[in-house]
Amino acid sequence: VHSYTHEHELLHSEVEEIINFDEFEMLKPYIEDIRHLPLYQFGEIERVLSEIDKTSNSIELWKEQLKQAALNWDKKRYAELLNMD
């Protein structure tokens, strides 16, 4: 049986493999905007992602994974990528 805390730590570490905490902090304003958008509004999600500067390969990877999760309606992965705090 997995505890909520254990599962949260696992999800947190998976996202940390893509972006570090500082990068996540930089992305927070965009993440807050995206969190309010339903998956079916992919155009709006993509618009917000396009506003993020290409500051690192890891941020580009995170953006691509988020797009793929949205396109595939992978709600679990989508939520993982938007939650690191």
mmCIF file of C-alpha atoms in Angstrom, residues 11-80:
data_model
loop_
_atom_site.group_PDB
_atom_site.id
_atom_site.type_symbol
_atom_site.label_atom_id
_atom_site.label_comp_id
_atom_site.label_asym_id
_atom_site.label_seq_id
_atom_site.Cartn_x
_atom_site.Cartn_y
_atom_site.Cartn_z
ATOM 1 C CA LEU A 11 5.671 12.196 -8.748
ATOM 2 C CA HIS A 12 7.745 15.088 -7.455
ATOM 3 C CA SER A 13 10.999 13.271 -8.229
ATOM 4 C CA GLU A 14 9.826 12.358 -11.754
ATOM 5 C CA VAL A 15 9.224 16.013 -12.562
ATOM 6 C CA GLU A 16 12.559 16.937 -10.946
ATOM 7 C CA GLU A 17 14.251 14.634 -13.471
ATOM 8 C CA ILE A 18 13.029 17.028 -16.171
ATOM 9 C CA ILE A 19 13.299 20.446 -14.520
ATOM 10 C CA ASN A 20 14.891 21.600 -11.299
ATOM 11 C CA PHE A 21 13.177 23.563 -8.549
ATOM 12 C CA ASP A 22 14.472 26.944 -9.761
ATOM 13 C CA GLU A 23 13.158 26.279 -13.261
ATOM 14 C CA PHE A 24 9.823 25.210 -11.812
ATOM 15 C CA GLU A 25 9.680 28.435 -9.794
ATOM 16 C CA MET A 26 10.360 30.432 -12.981
ATOM 17 C CA LEU A 27 7.519 28.573 -14.721
ATOM 18 C CA LYS A 28 4.992 29.091 -11.908
ATOM 19 C CA PRO A 29 3.151 32.083 -13.449
ATOM 20 C CA TYR A 30 2.647 30.097 -16.658
ATOM 21 C CA ILE A 31 1.691 26.962 -14.740
ATOM 22 C CA GLU A 32 -0.956 28.924 -12.829
ATOM 23 C CA ASP A 33 -2.437 30.081 -16.143
ATOM 24 C CA ILE A 34 -2.378 26.562 -17.573
ATOM 25 C CA ARG A 35 -3.931 24.978 -14.471
ATOM 26 C CA HIS A 36 -7.089 27.009 -15.106
ATOM 27 C CA LEU A 37 -7.459 25.668 -18.650
ATOM 28 C CA PRO A 38 -9.310 22.442 -19.431
ATOM 29 C CA LEU A 39 -7.415 19.925 -21.579
ATOM 30 C CA TYR A 40 -9.762 20.438 -24.518
ATOM 31 C CA GLN A 41 -8.524 24.028 -24.814
ATOM 32 C CA PHE A 42 -5.229 22.828 -26.267
ATOM 33 C CA GLY A 43 -4.822 25.964 -28.376
ATOM 34 C CA GLU A 44 -4.843 28.105 -25.245
ATOM 35 C CA ILE A 45 -2.425 25.750 -23.469
ATOM 36 C CA GLU A 46 -0.112 25.949 -26.452
ATOM 37 C CA ARG A 47 -0.406 29.756 -26.491
ATOM 38 C CA VAL A 48 0.705 29.989 -22.857
ATOM 39 C CA LEU A 49 3.574 27.566 -23.485
ATOM 40 C CA SER A 50 4.713 29.628 -26.462
ATOM 41 C CA GLU A 51 5.192 32.619 -24.129
ATOM 42 C CA ILE A 52 7.875 30.747 -22.164
ATOM 43 C CA ASP A 53 11.382 31.730 -23.235
ATOM 44 C CA LYS A 54 13.665 28.971 -24.466
ATOM 45 C CA THR A 55 15.999 29.235 -21.500
ATOM 46 C CA SER A 56 17.095 25.600 -21.264
ATOM 47 C CA ASN A 57 16.747 22.196 -22.868
ATOM 48 C CA SER A 58 15.047 20.899 -19.737
ATOM 49 C CA ILE A 59 12.310 23.551 -19.951
ATOM 50 C CA GLU A 60 11.813 22.692 -23.619
ATOM 51 C CA LEU A 61 11.504 19.012 -22.667
ATOM 52 C CA TRP A 62 8.988 19.872 -19.943
ATOM 53 C CA LYS A 63 6.935 21.936 -22.428
ATOM 54 C CA GLU A 64 6.970 19.109 -24.976
ATOM 55 C CA GLN A 65 5.934 16.536 -22.363
ATOM 56 C CA LEU A 66 3.124 18.792 -21.189
ATOM 57 C CA LYS A 67 1.890 19.223 -24.782
ATOM 58 C CA GLN A 68 1.987 15.462 -25.335
ATOM 59 C CA ALA A 69 0.107 14.802 -22.102
ATOM 60 C CA ALA A 70 -2.574 17.306 -23.143
ATOM 61 C CA LEU A 71 -2.843 15.928 -26.688
ATOM 62 C CA ASN A 72 -3.127 12.368 -25.377
ATOM 63 C CA TRP A 73 -5.596 13.365 -22.642
ATOM 64 C CA ASP A 74 -3.170 11.866 -20.115
ATOM 65 C CA LYS A 75 -4.634 13.646 -17.118
ATOM 66 C CA LYS A 76 -2.331 11.900 -14.640
ATOM 67 C CA ARG A 77 0.882 12.891 -16.423
ATOM 68 C CA TYR A 78 -0.482 16.376 -17.121
ATOM 69 C CA ALA A 79 -1.126 16.884 -13.399
ATOM 70 C CA GLU A 80 2.330 15.524 -12.513
#
